Amino acid sequence: MAIRSNISIKILAKKLGLSVGSVSKALNNSPEISIATREKVKELAKQYNYTPNHFASNLRNNTSKTIAVVIPQISDSFFSLAINGIEKAAQERGYHIIISITNELFTKESIIINELHNGMVDGILISISRETNHSTHLKEINEIGIPIVFFDRDLEDMDTAKVVTNDFESGYNAVKHLANEQCNNICFLSVSESLSISKKRIEGFKKGVNEFVKNGIHNNIVKCSTDATENHLIIKNLLQDEINRPDGIVVSGEHLTISIYNVCKELGIKIPEQLKIICFSNLAYASCLAPSLSTITQPAFEIGYKATHLLCDSLDGIAVDLKEKIICPSVLEIRESSISKRHI
Amino acid sequence: MAIRSNISIKILAKKLGLSVGSVSKALNNSPEISIATREKVKELAKQYNYTPNHFASNLRNNTSKTIAVVIPQISDSFFSLAINGIEKAAQERGYHIIISITNELFTKESIIINELHNGMVDGILISISRETNHSTHLKEINEIGIPIVFFDRDLEDMDTAKVVTNDFESGYNAVKHLANEQCNNICFLSVSESLSISKKRIEGFKKGVNEFVKNGIHNNIVKCSTDATENHLIIKNLLQDEINRPDGIVVSGEHLTISIYNVCKELGIKIPEQLKIICFSNLAYASCLAPSLSTITQPAFEIGYKATHLLCDSLDGIAVDLKEKIICPSVLEIRESSISKRHI
DNA sequence: TTGTACGCGTTATCAA
DNA sequence: TTGATAACGCGTACAA
């Protein structure tokens, strides 16, 4: 391995009887070189399938035309859709992307960010892990000139560009909807309480509870984990108590849905008759679930797409207000899991 | 931007009153350097958060410690799970991964592969697009010394390492199962007929039909596309004809499930009473669908994990039989969508 | 034990 | 219009 007998400018130059410098200029369309030789050079380059050595030009230019995408997980419909948007925008702007997964761990996120100090990427697109609650690792790398754009999950104490959704309103609207459907013991299930998006959802949720569920229980935030069997237990505990059992749940964390549906099946709880559910999710299968799942659907593709263009703008020297916060609103998609079956 | 005032060996050397060469050796644990100075150097390096410039060392060593992962799509549970496996293995072996998405397009796959000629990656992990039916682009890059490992979707005329599942048996077993459940007009829905995995699934399917569905219709392979609305029409067409309508479908292509479920809802066809379904899929939500979806579950994580270790073995100079074909068997998970409700 | 010097493939500056 | 040369940061053979 590592023979990599790839064609280089030097070889092309020798074959053409030109100097390396001239060949380089010709390939880069420098007006210094005559059109005739430019053509000749390009032809030979194409013939030999020449591509400039990535490392050499990056070393020289101190730029990699690559952006890092740091996400907490990939088996989540939000992130896979967001990546599609990121990929599209990156391609439009001539950037490569490298994707790193933190698995929701702060330590891993830290390690990944620190590795990027070596100039491998020009900029960073990040959605922080659920454990991350401070920004020193990000500030450090930001200070050496690598711009950062947050998408979806941001960090409030950093004032770089952010592309997010309207989590506060969405939490509020979710409760409003459930209250409209006669729920009066609504509970919020979350995989994190420290994440800014969770906080906002919870704030919106609390405001909604105060307004719409006057006689309801107010302090009912249930924290889950990333482990499915653990969540199964937590949820079972929550739903087993027939007297205090919630009649409505707002779910923040797509994967929790499976556990809830399974527990309900296990305990014989009927959705939506006994329990109404609405979930923050981009699941394509929401309409096929039994019952079909009401969702607060985030504009995942759009968020990824916009965040990437913002970052590329900054990298390409296009004036960007890096304190800008773009908000792409989510959409409430009501399905069976959250509505009273009045007509039965 | 591009100030990148990053700490370099040169700066460390100046601060330490040493030469660049010595610092480099110290950092690489060269026995030429005394342990005392080695420690001193490393300490300062850590203090300044030094990381070697990726491009410089890669240029020097002609190796990038990076592997390309080329996949057709990311919003597919198989691929997102496979990436988790790839990521884990890559990290264990000290490799970075860069992910590229072909969107099932051969031209895009070609472009991506050609871009990799510039030494950006040491090896390639690929699952080909559904359009890809020849291997010149891959052979070219393989010839300049970049090893390729296929995972899941391979190309039969290349004899490099492959990690796949038992598609033939799975197709066969799917039919066998449906026939057992009294289906006698079984149809195969596929997003591709040229993909080797599709071919194998179809071969297994046909063999199964011949064996188990003696009086059934034999030539019923339906080709779908990547476009959801188009698929909706194709499937509607297939299911509208009440006389010749299949009573069992083997689905190859996870996303087709949604269309099938929607069409059935639209046409009032009852699953599984009137139509039984089994799908090649890794969908976590299979058990929550209405009705729950029977699947042929591929060992996605395992496939990604093993393929990566194989590639890293080859890159790290560990003897590898690059003609090896590792087969990780799929598992039939029977749920409601494919079984007769005998007890009703 | 440490320092010097060259080369990896590019690109940019300056000279011809 | 083209050529020569230096520089990017690192690793290593060789000299000291």
XYZ file of C-alpha atoms (C1' of nucleotides) in Angstrom:
720
model
C 0.000 0.000 0.000
C 0.865 3.683 -0.058
C 2.508 3.386 -3.443
C 0.117 6.018 -4.684
C 2.075 6.469 -7.940
C -0.133 9.386 -8.722
C 0.522 11.865 -11.451
C 1.956 15.152 -10.242
C 2.532 18.570 -11.713
C 6.205 17.772 -11.952
C 5.553 14.834 -14.224
C 3.191 16.814 -16.392
C 5.788 19.573 -16.660
C 8.460 17.157 -17.767
C 6.220 15.621 -20.401
C 5.280 19.043 -21.711
C 8.716 20.547 -21.577
C 7.427 23.265 -19.291
C 8.250 24.355 -15.777
C 6.200 23.277 -12.802
C 5.210 26.839 -12.131
C 3.776 27.312 -15.585
C 1.833 24.109 -15.395
C 0.385 25.102 -12.065
C -0.654 28.456 -13.431
C -2.118 26.917 -16.557
C -4.221 24.540 -14.512
C -5.451 27.404 -12.386
C -6.429 29.464 -15.411
C -3.876 32.138 -14.747
C -4.056 34.831 -17.423
C -0.268 34.884 -17.326
C -0.209 31.743 -19.427
C -1.182 31.799 -23.095
C -4.433 30.188 -23.974
C -2.701 27.796 -26.316
C -0.449 26.280 -23.666
C -3.220 26.394 -21.118
C -5.284 24.152 -23.349
C -2.349 21.859 -23.995
C -1.645 21.468 -20.309
C -5.251 20.808 -19.421
C -5.578 18.232 -22.103
C -2.603 16.262 -20.887
C -3.849 16.617 -17.328
C -7.199 15.190 -18.269
C -5.550 12.451 -20.244
C -3.501 11.388 -17.239
C -6.453 11.867 -14.915
C -4.502 14.380 -12.899
C -5.978 15.729 -9.703
C -4.048 18.154 -7.516
C -2.718 16.636 -4.351
C -5.082 17.682 -1.656
C -2.492 17.895 1.072
C 0.067 19.834 -0.854
C -2.341 22.534 -1.912
C -3.937 22.668 1.488
C -0.561 22.957 3.132
C 0.341 25.727 0.765
C -2.947 27.607 0.975
C -3.684 26.889 4.576
C -7.220 25.998 3.608
C -8.842 22.648 3.100
C -12.195 23.377 1.491
C -13.563 20.963 4.047
C -15.987 21.466 6.878
C -16.499 19.269 9.878
C -20.001 18.175 10.766
C -20.196 17.159 14.399
C -23.416 15.477 15.449
C -24.504 13.506 18.505
C -26.015 10.574 16.612
C -26.795 9.471 13.134
C -29.665 7.030 13.610
C -32.055 9.857 14.191
C -34.228 11.129 11.431
C -33.524 14.738 12.243
C -29.805 14.356 11.803
C -29.900 12.169 8.741
C -32.185 14.651 7.032
C -30.054 17.548 8.195
C -27.000 15.863 6.708
C -28.761 15.688 3.386
C -29.223 19.430 3.518
C -25.641 19.978 4.612
C -24.345 17.758 1.863
C -26.335 19.556 -0.791
C -25.191 22.997 0.306
C -21.587 21.880 0.704
C -21.558 20.531 -2.790
C -23.044 23.700 -4.157
C -20.260 25.652 -2.528
C -17.442 23.284 -3.435
C -16.758 22.057 0.059
C -16.181 18.577 1.352
C -17.725 17.422 4.577
C -16.366 15.104 7.192
C -18.851 13.761 9.661
C -18.021 12.928 13.249
C -20.358 11.384 15.763
C -20.132 12.173 19.453
C -22.628 9.567 20.632
C -24.014 12.241 22.967
C -20.789 12.219 24.978
C -19.052 15.406 25.968
C -15.664 13.759 26.216
C -15.914 12.448 22.706
C -17.052 15.813 21.441
C -14.058 17.406 23.101
C -11.645 14.941 21.562
C -13.144 15.420 18.122
C -12.942 19.194 18.358
C -9.379 19.079 19.597
C -8.356 16.900 16.689
C -9.608 19.574 14.361
C -6.948 21.962 15.608
C -4.593 20.561 13.021
C -6.070 22.472 10.130
C -7.991 19.562 8.715
C -11.108 21.668 8.312
C -11.838 25.288 7.572
C -15.008 25.481 9.602
C -17.278 23.546 11.912
C -20.961 22.773 11.837
C -22.060 21.385 15.155
C -25.063 20.166 17.060
C -23.784 19.617 20.567
C -24.066 16.471 22.643
C -26.680 16.301 25.341
C -23.936 16.374 27.963
C -22.253 19.527 26.731
C -22.853 22.489 28.985
C -19.870 24.731 28.449
C -17.995 25.989 25.468
C -14.302 26.143 26.253
C -13.399 23.509 23.676
C -15.324 25.389 21.018
C -14.097 28.813 22.006
C -10.510 27.624 21.843
C -10.804 26.441 18.289
C -12.870 29.434 17.322
C -10.061 31.668 18.509
C -7.546 30.192 16.111
C -9.727 31.345 13.262
C -12.060 28.430 12.621
C -15.636 29.656 12.381
C -18.403 27.641 13.992
C -22.053 27.494 13.074
C -24.489 25.745 15.380
C -27.473 23.965 13.987
C -30.455 22.876 16.070
C -28.684 22.306 19.359
C -26.731 25.427 20.218
C -24.763 26.713 23.147
C -26.152 29.917 24.559
C -22.949 31.414 25.808
C -21.367 31.501 22.364
C -22.362 34.242 20.034
C -21.565 32.700 16.688
C -24.130 32.015 13.994
C -26.944 29.606 14.791
C -29.672 28.002 12.764
C -32.384 26.626 14.989
C -36.090 26.067 15.192
C -38.746 27.668 17.387
C -38.533 25.268 20.290
C -40.235 27.495 22.833
C -43.315 28.024 20.691
C -43.376 24.379 19.744
C -43.379 23.245 23.345
C -46.093 25.754 24.067
C -48.180 24.712 21.081
C -47.842 21.050 21.921
C -49.367 21.600 25.366
C -52.025 23.839 23.950
C -53.021 21.137 21.532
C -53.106 18.421 24.200
C -55.065 20.636 26.553
C -57.531 21.245 23.764
C -57.910 17.512 23.549
C -58.944 17.404 27.203
C -55.647 16.405 28.756
C -55.109 17.811 32.221
C -52.142 15.869 33.458
C -49.506 16.475 30.870
C -45.978 15.346 31.232
C -42.783 16.228 29.367
C -40.350 13.434 28.524
C -36.856 14.500 27.632
C -33.429 13.019 27.037
C -31.815 16.119 28.438
C -32.627 19.036 30.668
C -29.461 20.985 30.088
C -29.575 21.240 26.312
C -30.737 24.680 25.298
C -33.340 23.262 22.955
C -34.712 21.126 25.778
C -34.782 24.084 28.100
C -36.729 26.117 25.590
C -39.131 23.316 24.875
C -39.636 22.880 28.590
C -40.138 26.595 29.141
C -42.737 26.656 26.406
C -44.268 23.560 27.879
C -44.479 25.107 31.365
C -45.962 28.297 30.051
C -48.551 26.249 28.193
C -49.361 24.189 31.281
C -49.847 27.372 33.313
C -52.160 28.846 30.758
C -54.173 25.901 29.635
C -54.102 23.295 32.370
C -55.181 25.363 35.317
C -55.900 22.521 37.670
C -53.263 20.176 36.383
C -49.997 18.992 37.819
C -47.303 21.477 37.030
C -43.966 19.994 37.726
C -43.812 16.928 35.594
C -40.607 16.801 33.639
C -39.274 13.283 33.282
C -35.660 12.814 32.347
C -34.738 9.816 30.209
C -31.434 8.442 29.033
C -29.981 7.229 25.778
C -30.367 3.621 26.776
C -33.529 1.979 25.476
C -33.955 -0.587 28.255
C -33.405 2.051 30.918
C -35.996 4.257 29.242
C -38.391 1.373 29.103
C -38.198 1.129 32.888
C -38.542 4.852 33.455
C -41.588 5.023 31.239
C -43.102 1.914 32.718
C -42.721 3.450 36.141
C -44.414 6.582 34.965
C -47.360 4.829 33.362
C -47.879 2.062 35.859
C -49.324 4.321 38.504
C -52.940 4.286 37.421
C -54.003 7.109 39.670
C -51.367 9.726 38.887
C -50.723 8.552 35.385
C -50.445 11.361 32.857
C -53.088 11.550 30.172
C -50.823 13.413 27.781
C -47.117 13.306 26.972
C -44.923 15.673 25.052
C -41.902 13.694 23.898
C -38.567 15.334 23.246
C -36.372 12.651 21.706
C -37.571 10.586 18.813
C -36.339 7.240 20.096
C -38.449 7.503 23.225
C -41.537 6.918 21.105
C -40.731 3.274 20.622
C -40.412 2.738 24.342
C -43.681 4.518 25.034
C -45.554 2.524 22.421
C -44.089 -0.689 23.734
C -44.880 0.081 27.353
C -48.439 1.013 26.450
C -48.849 -2.264 24.622
C -47.425 -4.074 27.621
C -49.657 -2.336 30.150
C -52.718 -2.290 27.933
C -52.891 1.489 27.879
C -54.781 2.757 24.869
C -53.405 5.582 22.760
C -55.015 8.074 22.355
C -58.033 7.183 24.518
C -56.102 6.903 27.776
C -52.911 8.630 26.798
C -52.254 11.234 24.141
C -48.821 11.630 22.646
C -47.061 14.203 20.589
C -43.412 13.950 19.709
C -40.644 16.237 18.470
C -39.630 14.181 15.478
C -38.944 13.980 11.748
C -39.911 10.378 11.455
C -41.007 9.463 7.940
C -42.949 6.565 9.393
C -45.050 8.669 11.760
C -48.137 8.142 9.634
C -47.679 4.366 9.581
C -47.390 3.849 13.320
C -50.237 2.360 15.332
C -51.725 4.772 16.073
C -50.174 7.263 13.726
C -47.944 9.631 15.631
C -48.582 13.341 16.016
C -45.325 15.192 15.605
C -43.698 18.540 15.876
C -41.722 18.291 12.685
C -38.525 20.282 12.473
C -37.375 21.564 9.105
C -34.286 19.366 9.282
C -33.104 19.603 5.703
C -33.590 23.349 5.652
C -31.722 23.826 8.922
C -28.735 21.855 7.643
C -28.834 23.587 4.300
C -28.982 27.104 5.679
C -26.377 26.502 8.341
C -23.957 25.248 5.718
C -24.457 28.186 3.407
C -23.957 30.511 6.321
C -20.686 28.831 7.196
C -19.516 28.821 3.599
C -20.367 32.496 3.287
C -18.150 33.196 6.215
C -15.367 30.997 4.848
C -15.571 32.505 1.391
C -15.215 35.979 2.803
C -18.793 36.965 2.194
C -19.918 39.349 4.876
C -21.899 37.438 7.454
C -23.298 38.521 10.730
C -21.887 35.757 12.839
C -24.166 36.664 15.678
C -27.118 35.985 13.495
C -29.667 33.487 14.685
C -31.822 32.040 11.955
C -35.038 30.450 13.095
C -36.772 27.925 10.874
C -40.169 27.189 12.394
C -41.364 23.665 13.109
C -44.726 22.386 12.010
C -47.314 20.686 14.189
C -48.576 17.599 12.381
C -51.587 16.267 14.194
C -52.292 12.580 13.724
C -54.182 9.943 15.648
C -51.955 9.642 18.707
C -53.054 12.963 20.146
C -56.712 13.432 19.263
C -59.836 12.338 21.072
C -61.859 9.909 19.025
C -65.022 11.914 19.441
C -66.852 10.185 16.662
C -66.698 6.711 18.073
C -10.251 33.845 8.026
C -7.406 31.474 7.365
C -5.239 33.088 9.948
C -4.911 29.745 11.596
C -2.175 30.961 13.917
C -1.740 27.448 15.060
C 1.149 26.223 17.078
C 3.793 24.455 14.999
C 6.890 22.450 15.683
C 8.943 25.449 14.753
C 7.390 27.548 17.477
C 7.804 24.829 20.050
C 11.430 24.473 19.038
C 12.092 28.152 19.469
C 10.488 28.209 22.895
C 12.490 25.213 23.991
C 15.752 26.299 22.477
C 15.847 23.118 20.446
C 15.885 22.383 16.733
C 12.742 21.492 14.821
C 14.174 18.085 14.055
C 14.685 17.252 17.682
C 11.232 18.358 18.630
C 9.769 16.241 15.886
C 11.704 13.228 17.060
C 10.778 13.849 20.661
C 7.111 13.986 19.804
C 7.393 10.762 17.879
C 9.102 9.002 20.758
C 12.337 8.572 18.903
C 14.919 6.790 21.093
C 17.479 9.195 19.662
C 16.188 11.848 22.031
C 16.830 11.668 25.771
C 13.864 10.881 27.905
C 14.313 14.104 29.810
C 13.945 16.351 26.780
C 11.246 14.132 25.352
C 9.186 14.794 28.449
C 9.932 18.473 28.350
C 8.881 18.737 24.730
C 5.691 16.803 25.245
C 4.743 18.862 28.210
C 5.073 22.107 26.290
C 3.211 20.569 23.385
C 0.331 19.623 25.609
C 0.401 23.011 27.251
C 0.091 24.742 23.900
C -2.451 22.210 22.685
C -0.201 21.274 19.817
C -1.496 18.898 17.160
C 0.609 18.023 14.136
C -0.575 19.641 10.955
C -2.558 17.033 9.165
C -1.599 18.113 5.698
C 2.074 18.461 6.314
C 2.457 15.044 7.846
C 0.195 13.458 5.264
C 2.160 15.048 2.488
C 5.336 13.796 4.027
C 4.110 10.300 4.758
C 1.840 9.920 1.789
C -0.847 8.582 4.040
C -3.867 10.280 5.536
C -5.207 7.869 8.133
C -8.564 8.573 6.605
C -11.007 6.335 4.832
C -13.807 7.349 2.541
C -17.272 5.959 3.156
C -19.354 6.152 0.007
C -23.036 5.385 0.448
C -26.121 5.864 -1.707
C -28.261 7.503 0.954
C -28.215 8.344 4.604
C -31.898 8.453 5.533
C -32.061 4.708 5.493
C -31.834 2.771 8.684
C -29.423 0.257 7.196
C -26.870 2.873 6.289
C -27.161 4.926 9.419
C -26.631 1.823 11.516
C -23.783 0.689 9.292
C -22.114 4.064 9.761
C -22.253 3.564 13.496
C -20.333 0.337 13.041
C -17.879 1.936 10.647
C -17.316 4.824 12.998
C -16.648 2.549 15.935
C -14.152 0.413 14.057
C -12.437 3.421 12.502
C -11.959 4.964 15.881
C -10.574 1.753 17.294
C -8.019 1.716 14.513
C -7.135 5.395 14.604
C -8.688 6.321 11.296
C -10.889 9.214 10.353
C -13.862 8.750 8.100
C -15.265 11.046 5.503
C -18.748 10.256 4.316
C -19.969 10.941 0.814
C -23.494 10.393 -0.439
C -24.198 9.445 -4.033
C -27.979 9.814 -3.847
C -28.202 6.582 -5.838
C -26.670 8.301 -8.877
C -23.864 6.714 -10.839
C -22.549 10.030 -12.106
C -22.249 11.371 -8.608
C -20.542 8.193 -7.464
C -18.062 8.556 -10.300
C -17.286 12.150 -9.443
C -16.810 11.315 -5.797
C -14.452 8.454 -6.563
C -12.464 10.542 -9.016
C -12.004 13.250 -6.442
C -10.416 10.708 -4.166
C -7.537 10.279 -6.605
C -5.776 13.142 -4.917
C -4.625 11.130 -1.950
C -7.208 12.437 0.414
C -7.972 8.969 1.675
C -6.017 5.779 2.177
C -8.887 3.428 1.432
C -12.496 3.251 0.406
C -15.541 1.634 1.927
C -18.372 1.613 -0.535
C -21.940 0.486 -1.036
C -22.666 1.251 -4.660
C -25.532 3.272 -6.071
C -28.478 1.465 -7.573
C -27.453 2.713 -11.000
C -23.906 1.430 -10.895
C -23.342 -1.562 -13.137
C -19.685 -1.418 -14.030
C -16.510 -0.882 -12.133
C -14.090 1.140 -14.236
C -14.110 4.092 -11.854
C -13.360 1.812 -8.948
C -10.762 -0.253 -10.752
C -8.897 2.878 -11.761
C -8.531 4.089 -8.221
C -7.796 0.628 -6.966
C -4.895 0.431 -9.381
C -3.152 3.450 -7.918
C -2.952 1.577 -4.633
C -6.111 2.522 -2.807
C -7.795 -0.585 -1.426
C -11.558 -0.912 -1.636
C -13.889 -2.897 0.575
C -17.518 -3.309 -0.431
C -20.201 -3.539 2.182
C -23.713 -4.758 1.516
C -24.019 -3.666 -2.107
C -21.064 -5.046 -4.027
C -19.973 -5.256 -7.616
C -19.525 -8.785 -8.802
C -16.800 -8.184 -11.337
C -14.392 -6.842 -8.749
C -12.566 -9.264 -6.574
C -11.710 -7.150 -3.599
C -12.942 -7.812 -0.100
C -16.670 -7.742 0.529
C -18.838 -7.866 3.595
C -22.397 -8.742 2.712
C -25.435 -10.571 3.977
C -27.140 -13.718 2.723
C -29.520 -12.101 0.270
C -30.289 -15.213 -1.722
C -31.356 -17.208 1.307
C -33.268 -14.262 2.670
C -35.289 -13.861 -0.514
C -35.945 -17.567 -0.487
C -36.957 -17.618 3.164
C -39.247 -14.652 2.733
C -41.245 -16.460 0.057
C -41.257 -19.638 2.036
C -42.709 -17.809 4.981
C -45.392 -16.064 2.907
C -46.309 -19.308 1.161
C -46.656 -20.911 4.556
C -49.114 -18.194 5.380
C -51.255 -19.197 2.401
C -50.068 -16.621 -0.114
C -50.126 -17.878 -3.684
C -49.638 -14.723 -5.668
C -46.466 -13.253 -4.320
C -44.796 -10.262 -5.801
C -41.330 -8.768 -5.389
C -40.983 -5.006 -5.121
C -37.545 -3.621 -5.725
C -35.829 -0.295 -6.239
C -33.307 -1.938 -8.542
C -32.931 -5.008 -10.655
C -29.298 -4.531 -11.525
C -27.857 -4.302 -8.040
C -26.207 -7.571 -7.127
C -28.045 -7.725 -3.835
C -31.342 -7.253 -5.652
C -30.445 -9.935 -8.143
C -29.664 -12.364 -5.386
C -32.795 -11.541 -3.477
C -34.788 -12.004 -6.667
C -33.083 -15.302 -7.459
C -33.876 -16.565 -4.008
C -37.384 -15.250 -4.397
C -37.860 -17.046 -7.706
C -36.504 -20.278 -6.380
C -38.884 -19.997 -3.459
C -41.837 -19.280 -5.731
C -40.987 -22.326 -7.815
C -40.789 -24.546 -4.817
C -43.595 -23.302 -2.658
C -46.122 -21.572 -4.865
C -46.713 -24.263 -7.432
C -49.795 -22.736 -8.983
C -48.890 -19.137 -8.470
C -47.820 -16.417 -10.849
C -44.135 -16.620 -11.411
C -42.893 -13.525 -13.124
C -43.877 -10.760 -10.828
C -41.004 -8.476 -10.180
C -42.060 -4.867 -9.888
C -39.459 -2.178 -10.296
C -39.850 1.002 -8.280
C -37.925 4.252 -8.232
C -36.435 6.525 -5.603
C -39.267 8.984 -5.912
C -42.021 8.522 -3.355
C -44.902 9.897 -5.429
C -43.863 7.821 -8.413
C -43.747 4.753 -6.212
C -47.136 5.563 -4.838
C -48.550 5.366 -8.368
C -46.726 2.168 -9.239
C -47.958 0.485 -6.102
C -51.467 1.806 -6.519
C -51.520 0.386 -10.012
C -50.367 -2.951 -8.698
C -52.921 -3.145 -5.925
C -55.892 -1.612 -7.669
C -56.501 -4.625 -9.875
C -58.690 -6.636 -7.531
C -58.522 -9.800 -9.579
C -54.804 -10.155 -10.149
C -53.798 -8.352 -7.026
C -50.956 -10.060 -5.162
C -51.727 -11.451 -1.748
C -48.130 -11.233 -0.608
C -45.285 -8.803 -1.207
C -41.587 -9.076 -0.535
C -40.240 -5.541 -0.329
C -36.653 -4.716 -1.157
C -36.166 -1.083 -0.213
C -37.207 0.193 3.152
C -38.844 3.393 1.970
C -41.329 1.504 -0.176
C -43.076 0.361 2.982
C -44.553 3.770 3.600
C -46.009 3.898 0.111
C -47.477 0.426 0.450
C -49.056 1.204 3.798
C -50.468 4.449 2.464
C -51.872 2.861 -0.685
C -53.486 0.119 1.335
C -55.095 2.669 3.599
C -56.291 4.556 0.540
C -57.717 1.504 -1.191
C -59.042 -0.085 1.948
C -56.860 -3.154 1.600
C -56.335 -4.887 4.891
C -52.877 -5.981 5.964
C -52.355 -8.851 6.613
C -55.807 -10.272 5.849
C -55.799 -9.335 2.181
C -52.146 -8.618 1.671
C -49.141 -9.911 3.558
C -45.930 -7.958 3.630
C -42.360 -8.627 4.548
C -39.610 -6.096 4.046
C -35.820 -6.055 3.892
C -35.253 -3.438 6.538
C -33.533 -2.363 9.736
C -36.285 -0.090 10.830
C -36.336 0.421 14.578
C -40.005 1.315 14.335
C -41.089 -1.916 12.651
C -42.798 -3.097 15.814
C -44.742 0.152 16.180
C -46.248 0.237 12.705
C -49.902 -0.581 12.075
C -49.742 -3.460 11.609
C -46.266 -4.172 12.903
C -43.949 -4.923 10.015
C -42.280 -8.265 9.423
C -38.703 -7.689 8.392
C -35.621 -9.361 7.113
C -33.207 -7.560 9.349
C -29.678 -7.139 8.101
C -26.834 -6.998 10.620
C -26.065 -3.443 9.607
C -23.759 -2.441 12.430
C -21.824 -5.671 12.170
C -21.404 -5.336 8.419
C -20.030 -1.825 8.747
C -17.832 -2.789 11.636
C -16.311 -5.815 9.982
C -15.809 -4.110 6.639
C -13.905 -1.315 8.330
C -11.633 -3.623 10.262
C -10.919 -5.512 7.085
C -9.966 -2.337 5.287
C -7.822 -1.138 8.181
C -6.081 -4.490 8.303
C -5.165 -4.077 4.702
C -4.033 -0.475 5.225
C -2.018 -1.331 8.295
C -0.162 -4.023 6.395
C -1.835 -6.890 8.172
C -2.171 -9.793 5.796
C -5.665 -9.841 4.398
C -7.204 -11.996 1.755
C -8.681 -9.238 -0.334
C -10.758 -11.713 -2.246
C -12.443 -12.678 0.944
C -16.194 -12.410 1.112
C -17.589 -12.243 4.602
C -21.237 -13.098 4.946
C -23.189 -11.874 7.953
C -26.589 -13.540 7.890
C -29.833 -11.605 8.129
C -32.597 -12.509 10.542
C -36.244 -13.018 9.701
C -38.363 -11.143 12.213
C -41.957 -12.151 11.836
C -44.526 -9.634 12.989
C -48.178 -8.947 12.252
C -47.903 -7.774 8.649
C -47.198 -11.231 7.310
C -49.158 -13.689 9.395
C -52.698 -14.940 9.048
C -54.851 -13.978 11.988
C -55.992 -17.518 12.505
C -57.358 -16.896 15.946
C -59.846 -14.244 14.998
C 22.231 13.131 22.247
C 21.128 16.924 19.202
C 21.265 19.814 14.885
C 21.142 20.417 9.719
C 19.203 19.986 5.486
C 16.345 18.098 2.120
C 12.006 16.721 0.036
C 6.900 15.769 -0.136
C 3.418 18.762 -4.249
C 1.651 23.151 -4.533
C 1.310 27.984 -5.323
C 2.960 32.798 -5.317
C 6.462 36.122 -6.099
C 9.858 37.830 -8.759
C 12.907 37.731 -12.496
C 13.824 36.785 -17.315
C 4.447 34.671 -21.771
C 7.377 31.584 -19.121
C 10.982 29.995 -15.567
C 13.270 29.787 -11.100
C 12.757 29.785 -6.349
C 10.904 30.096 -1.779
C 7.613 28.642 1.382
C 3.775 25.865 3.801
C 4.957 22.005 8.355
C 6.710 17.764 9.007
C 9.907 13.628 9.148
C 14.298 11.592 8.462
C 19.025 10.570 6.816
C 23.117 12.257 7.901
C 26.417 15.107 10.127
C 28.151 16.937 14.384
